[in-house]
Amino acid sequence: MALAASVLFFSSNAQYPGGGGQGRPGGNRGGGQGMNLGHFYGRIVDKKTSKGVDAASVQLVRAQFDTATKGSKEVVVSGMLTRANGEFSLENLPVMGNFTLKITAIGYQPYEQKVSFSLRPPGGGQGGAGGQGAGGQNGNMDAMMAAVDKDLGNIKLEADAQVLQDVTVTASKPLIQMGVDRKIFNVEKNLVSAGQTAQEIMKSIPSVNVDVDGNVTLRNAAPQIFVDGRPSTLSLDQIPADAIESVEIITNPSAKYDASGGNAGILNIVLKKNRKAGFNGSIRAGVDSRAKFNGGGDLNVRQGKVNVFVSANANQRKSLSTTNTFRHNLLTPVDVNQLSDGRNNGTFAFSRAGLDYLIDNRNTLSVSGNFVRGSFKNHDDLKFDSVRSGVLDTRANQITDTKSQFRNTGALLSYKHNFAQAGKEITADFNYNSNNSDNNGLYTTTLTKYNGTTVLPVLRKTVGDGSSKFYTTQVDFANPITENMKFETGVRMAVRDNTNLNDNYFYNYTTQAYVKSSSFSSNYKFTDRVYAGYLTFANKLDTWSYQAGLRAESSNYTGTLFQTKDTTFKTKYPISLFPSVFITKQLSETQDLQINYSRRINRPNFFQLNPAIDPTDPQNLAKGNPGLKPEFTNSFELSYQKTFAKGHSLLTTAYYKASNNLITRYIDYTDSVYYLTYRNANSSRSYGLELTVRDPLMKWWDMTTNFNLYNSKINGIQTLNSTEKSVSSQERVSYFIKWNNTFKLPASISIQLSGDYQSRSVLPQNSSGGGGGGRGGGGGFGGGGGGGFGGGAQPTAQGYINPNYGFDLAIRKDLFKNKASISLSVNDILKTRKYSYYSESTTFTQNYERVRDQRVFRLNFNYRFGKMDVSLFKRKNNRSEQDMQDVQNPGPQ
């Protein structure tokens, strides 16, 4: 044993000059990886409360000879973030030499401590040459092995008075967390959205605008919607608000992110995933003023290396809407007035489950899946009058009854490896998402001619089926070169398969049977593939920091329209480069200035490309344009952030966006027929100034205000006739305001009051984004009837949106020592939210107004339960029983 101990000592000592690595298991540096047996562990606690400090940065550094400078430099040997209870564990460390333990945490003063394993050769010291016989040799060996497993105890951090003066540190997250590159909206703090869907959540988020049909825009352009950082076939109305933890708003993404999304940014929906030790969860139930119920629950179990989570939600929905459209034709003396009343009823269920397996402290394997099912019935009563030269000519009534079902399935498999060097990691994941929908409808149109002519009702039925499958594979690698320098790279492949079947049948009174109309039916499929890779490099120099990145993407598209003679077209987009640059200057401890730039692309989606005619609205036929090109956008931002005393903060951003080949909605007049279609406008540009201010006015009153002033200009092309064209342009200065107040009253009562105002604005430059929805067999359950000329937003280069505003209110009471809560909310208190717009062309002028789901009350109850794992964390070192009681949750995070 004495010989073995001597070999251990001298091998370890010989390893040190060679820099024997940073403790990587299986490493091969210096040839002595077997001697990296050292282990430091302990717990970081608050000095006053003795509670563990979560996510504190722990780094172990040592001095090392630099052959380039011929001097000594400090290198990181190991590091990690503390677990929720403040524990840290640094393993596989060199056993010889002196180290410095550096600890930093938000809201606390930095901490440093000299540490070492204090090993001595066996037989040396007091024992001398005489030793103590065999028993003494065994005792030296035991002491030596115990010395390389060293408990540093509870390390107490002192609160930083300066930081606490400028930042409000509380146990719970605020409603909105602001950063220069993104904003994080914590959904659990939003009382208004309880029992609703992601559409309602978006109405409370700064920078985001939502119309009455749930169409989302970010700074007047449609963003790309992510779920847990990845594209998804889920639409916003298929995701329950109670399943969402937060929403991240990234207005100008770096090269690390998908370049798709056009001239808007990314809205990333983060679903709830609890990792607390032991078991915990919640159950909830609610009802609205239309007697529709919702309910659900979450359960999380973490034991040792395994974490399992399950959640489920079920929602009943009833949506009511009215739409009024008046069109004045300029080429003929016929005007059309159209009124639609819609009613949509149905139920959808959302479930999610997953498992994290913590293989060891550095390797984690995760698998999760979500399942969504829904069924809805829609009834729409559409009346339209044709007026010729001021005299009523024709009155028509169309009754629509449709049934739709959708099924969405998603799965994720991911792996993460943390290297010994803090921040160095590699992740790989595979994501699958599938959406299927079935739609069947009956349309009965009755015409009454005022010249005495009797017209038999037109009977039409539709049979629709659609599917969308999304496959994504991604690998990312992050490597901190030094403490201030970081390199990241990754590759990604995305494949999207879509099919759409929409058959239209008209009733033949002669044969007394429905006959399929080939001209109004479509059978279509397409596949697109996107391949991407990126590199980013970040560095910090004193008070300056920068990040430069480059992303390369190529894609190809294949579409087939099945007709009497099948038509197939292919589009291959060559490799495009998407650079990004972020430069930040820290002006002081409480203020930052940043300028950034990125280039992005927006590829046309399935419904924009589908050339088949959609006859849902007989007065306004719709079709896609397979000749669309992708649009490219260059975005610039200049941001200033200032944190004031007592938690006040200001984020100011000036932005500019310029787009070419802009994809816009267009109303075309061909062969005496109006078509809603898409085309590439020449260009667009927009610029604006956005202010987001958070003001804790009182201990019980927190107010957040978001103000966005912007100018948009679209240069497009109008068709005068089959051969003549003219350039059209529209420009307008607009603004919108969002205002959110949270009041904390005695007796555990909270009140939230929010409002928004949108001034007159240019019709959105693009409504496609990257999400679902769209026409013909799409998923979701949409606008409760729709109708009208296309229904919902009509983004074209010909018109403007009228001003609109509204207010929402919610009150919550916490019960049973905050284990439960009951809340009452109401949306659109004053019944003022109306979506209306004016559009014009060389052939007509049109006014459109739509109202949906005004003043709906919702009552919700939520109960939280759980038990934390307080099993003792046993170590080799002898510790008092009292000290051991302070240590909890030994499993890696």
mmCIF file of N, CA and C in Angstrom, residues 41-47 49-59 80-90 101-106 108-113 151-158 886-887:
data_model
loop_
_atom_site.group_PDB
_atom_site.id
_atom_site.type_symbol
_atom_site.label_atom_id
_atom_site.label_comp_id
_atom_site.label_asym_id
_atom_site.label_seq_id
_atom_site.Cartn_x
_atom_site.Cartn_y
_atom_site.Cartn_z
ATOM 1 N N TYR A 41 -16.320 19.940 -3.581
ATOM 2 C CA TYR A 41 -17.766 20.134 -3.585
ATOM 3 C C TYR A 41 -18.155 20.973 -2.383
ATOM 4 N N GLY A 42 -19.365 21.493 -2.440
ATOM 5 C CA GLY A 42 -19.855 22.342 -1.352
ATOM 6 C C GLY A 42 -21.197 22.942 -1.710
ATOM 7 N N ARG A 43 -21.523 24.030 -1.034
ATOM 8 C CA ARG A 43 -22.837 24.653 -1.217
ATOM 9 C C ARG A 43 -22.701 26.169 -1.080
ATOM 10 N N ILE A 44 -23.305 26.904 -2.012
ATOM 11 C CA ILE A 44 -23.303 28.361 -1.992
ATOM 12 C C ILE A 44 -24.608 28.826 -1.357
ATOM 13 N N VAL A 45 -24.511 29.622 -0.289
ATOM 14 C CA VAL A 45 -25.712 30.050 0.423
ATOM 15 C C VAL A 45 -25.694 31.559 0.620
ATOM 16 N N ASP A 46 -26.895 32.119 0.816
ATOM 17 C CA ASP A 46 -27.039 33.530 1.169
ATOM 18 C C ASP A 46 -26.612 33.720 2.631
ATOM 19 N N LYS A 47 -25.765 34.724 2.879
ATOM 20 C CA LYS A 47 -25.205 34.910 4.218
ATOM 21 C C LYS A 47 -26.289 35.178 5.254
ATOM 22 N N THR A 49 -29.845 34.580 4.913
ATOM 23 C CA THR A 49 -30.950 33.619 5.013
ATOM 24 C C THR A 49 -30.487 32.170 5.075
ATOM 25 N N SER A 50 -29.210 31.908 4.727
ATOM 26 C CA SER A 50 -28.650 30.552 4.659
ATOM 27 C C SER A 50 -29.340 29.683 3.608
ATOM 28 N N LYS A 51 -30.102 30.306 2.691
ATOM 29 C CA LYS A 51 -30.742 29.556 1.618
ATOM 30 C C LYS A 51 -29.762 29.420 0.451
ATOM 31 N N GLY A 52 -29.881 28.293 -0.268
ATOM 32 C CA GLY A 52 -29.009 28.057 -1.400
ATOM 33 C C GLY A 52 -29.194 29.087 -2.496
ATOM 34 N N VAL A 53 -28.108 29.422 -3.180
ATOM 35 C CA VAL A 53 -28.135 30.383 -4.277
ATOM 36 C C VAL A 53 -28.139 29.608 -5.594
ATOM 37 N N ASP A 54 -29.216 29.757 -6.347
ATOM 38 C CA ASP A 54 -29.380 29.025 -7.597
ATOM 39 C C ASP A 54 -28.603 29.720 -8.715
ATOM 40 N N ALA A 55 -28.017 28.926 -9.633
ATOM 41 C CA ALA A 55 -27.367 29.408 -10.853
ATOM 42 C C ALA A 55 -26.199 30.342 -10.595
ATOM 43 N N ALA A 56 -25.524 30.191 -9.457
ATOM 44 C CA ALA A 56 -24.284 30.940 -9.232
ATOM 45 C C ALA A 56 -23.170 30.311 -10.067
ATOM 46 N N SER A 57 -22.317 31.148 -10.633
ATOM 47 C CA SER A 57 -21.210 30.664 -11.462
ATOM 48 C C SER A 57 -20.027 30.278 -10.575
ATOM 49 N N VAL A 58 -19.594 29.029 -10.654
ATOM 50 C CA VAL A 58 -18.458 28.521 -9.877
ATOM 51 C C VAL A 58 -17.346 28.148 -10.846
ATOM 52 N N GLN A 59 -16.182 28.780 -10.701
ATOM 53 C CA GLN A 59 -15.036 28.479 -11.547
ATOM 54 C C GLN A 59 -13.817 28.157 -10.695
ATOM 55 N N MET A 80 -19.052 25.326 -13.261
ATOM 56 C CA MET A 80 -20.451 24.950 -13.411
ATOM 57 C C MET A 80 -21.336 26.028 -12.804
ATOM 58 N N LEU A 81 -22.643 25.904 -13.027
ATOM 59 C CA LEU A 81 -23.636 26.716 -12.334
ATOM 60 C C LEU A 81 -24.214 25.896 -11.194
ATOM 61 N N THR A 82 -24.425 26.518 -10.041
ATOM 62 C CA THR A 82 -24.961 25.779 -8.910
ATOM 63 C C THR A 82 -26.381 25.308 -9.184
ATOM 64 N N ARG A 83 -26.735 24.245 -8.504
ATOM 65 C CA ARG A 83 -28.086 23.707 -8.626
ATOM 66 C C ARG A 83 -29.073 24.582 -7.872
ATOM 67 N N ALA A 84 -30.338 24.211 -7.919
ATOM 68 C CA ALA A 84 -31.377 25.037 -7.311
ATOM 69 C C ALA A 84 -31.157 25.254 -5.819
ATOM 70 N N ASN A 85 -30.527 24.278 -5.145
ATOM 71 C CA ASN A 85 -30.295 24.415 -3.703
ATOM 72 C C ASN A 85 -28.905 24.954 -3.383
ATOM 73 N N GLY A 86 -28.177 25.412 -4.412
ATOM 74 C CA GLY A 86 -26.876 26.029 -4.200
ATOM 75 C C GLY A 86 -25.694 25.087 -4.245
ATOM 76 N N GLU A 87 -25.900 23.795 -4.478
ATOM 77 C CA GLU A 87 -24.801 22.837 -4.471
ATOM 78 C C GLU A 87 -23.959 22.926 -5.729
ATOM 79 N N PHE A 88 -22.678 22.608 -5.569
ATOM 80 C CA PHE A 88 -21.797 22.451 -6.720
ATOM 81 C C PHE A 88 -20.890 21.254 -6.471
ATOM 82 N N SER A 89 -20.403 20.683 -7.579
ATOM 83 C CA SER A 89 -19.532 19.521 -7.489
ATOM 84 C C SER A 89 -18.581 19.547 -8.680
ATOM 85 N N LEU A 90 -17.276 19.735 -8.403
ATOM 86 C CA LEU A 90 -16.245 19.778 -9.431
ATOM 87 C C LEU A 90 -15.402 18.511 -9.319
ATOM 88 N N LEU A 101 -10.792 29.406 -6.230
ATOM 89 C CA LEU A 101 -12.214 29.188 -6.474
ATOM 90 C C LEU A 101 -12.886 30.549 -6.615
ATOM 91 N N LYS A 102 -13.499 30.816 -7.778
ATOM 92 C CA LYS A 102 -14.160 32.096 -8.042
ATOM 93 C C LYS A 102 -15.657 31.884 -8.189
ATOM 94 N N ILE A 103 -16.435 32.677 -7.438
ATOM 95 C CA ILE A 103 -17.883 32.515 -7.433
ATOM 96 C C ILE A 103 -18.521 33.874 -7.698
ATOM 97 N N THR A 104 -19.446 33.907 -8.661
ATOM 98 C CA THR A 104 -20.216 35.122 -8.951
ATOM 99 C C THR A 104 -21.688 34.748 -9.068
ATOM 100 N N ALA A 105 -22.549 35.657 -8.635
ATOM 101 C CA ALA A 105 -23.988 35.457 -8.732
ATOM 102 C C ALA A 105 -24.662 36.814 -8.783
ATOM 103 N N ILE A 106 -25.743 36.893 -9.544
ATOM 104 C CA ILE A 106 -26.477 38.151 -9.679
ATOM 105 C C ILE A 106 -27.011 38.585 -8.318
ATOM 106 N N TYR A 108 -25.054 39.510 -5.769
ATOM 107 C CA TYR A 108 -24.121 39.206 -4.684
ATOM 108 C C TYR A 108 -22.718 39.712 -5.042
ATOM 109 N N GLN A 109 -21.929 39.930 -4.010
ATOM 110 C CA GLN A 109 -20.550 40.338 -4.207
ATOM 111 C C GLN A 109 -19.722 39.133 -4.673
ATOM 112 N N PRO A 110 -18.765 39.349 -5.583
ATOM 113 C CA PRO A 110 -17.899 38.242 -6.029
ATOM 114 C C PRO A 110 -17.129 37.637 -4.849
ATOM 115 N N TYR A 111 -16.813 36.358 -4.944
ATOM 116 C CA TYR A 111 -16.141 35.643 -3.863
ATOM 117 C C TYR A 111 -14.962 34.861 -4.438
ATOM 118 N N GLU A 112 -13.824 34.911 -3.750
ATOM 119 C CA GLU A 112 -12.658 34.126 -4.137
ATOM 120 C C GLU A 112 -12.082 33.423 -2.924
ATOM 121 N N GLN A 113 -11.544 32.209 -3.144
ATOM 122 C CA GLN A 113 -10.960 31.436 -2.056
ATOM 123 C C GLN A 113 -9.836 30.563 -2.606
ATOM 124 N N ASP A 151 -14.564 18.491 0.916
ATOM 125 C CA ASP A 151 -15.785 19.276 1.086
ATOM 126 C C ASP A 151 -15.404 20.689 1.524
ATOM 127 N N LEU A 152 -15.805 21.692 0.750
ATOM 128 C CA LEU A 152 -15.503 23.080 1.083
ATOM 129 C C LEU A 152 -16.573 23.709 1.963
ATOM 130 N N GLY A 153 -17.594 22.927 2.299
ATOM 131 C CA GLY A 153 -18.619 23.399 3.229
ATOM 132 C C GLY A 153 -19.566 24.402 2.615
ATOM 133 N N ASN A 154 -20.296 25.120 3.497
ATOM 134 C CA ASN A 154 -21.210 26.160 3.047
ATOM 135 C C ASN A 154 -20.442 27.464 2.852
ATOM 136 N N ILE A 155 -20.443 27.956 1.635
ATOM 137 C CA ILE A 155 -19.772 29.212 1.316
ATOM 138 C C ILE A 155 -20.821 30.308 1.275
ATOM 139 N N LYS A 156 -20.658 31.311 2.102
ATOM 140 C CA LYS A 156 -21.678 32.341 2.258
ATOM 141 C C LYS A 156 -21.363 33.563 1.414
ATOM 142 N N LEU A 157 -22.347 33.974 0.613
ATOM 143 C CA LEU A 157 -22.208 35.158 -0.230
ATOM 144 C C LEU A 157 -22.949 36.335 0.382
ATOM 145 N N GLU A 158 -22.332 37.510 0.293
ATOM 146 C CA GLU A 158 -22.950 38.723 0.802
ATOM 147 C C GLU A 158 -23.671 39.447 -0.336
ATOM 148 N N ASP A 886 -28.251 20.432 6.046
ATOM 149 C CA ASP A 886 -28.344 21.598 5.167
ATOM 150 C C ASP A 886 -28.236 21.231 3.696
ATOM 151 N N VAL A 887 -27.844 19.989 3.417
ATOM 152 C CA VAL A 887 -27.571 19.609 2.036
ATOM 153 C C VAL A 887 -28.748 18.829 1.478
#
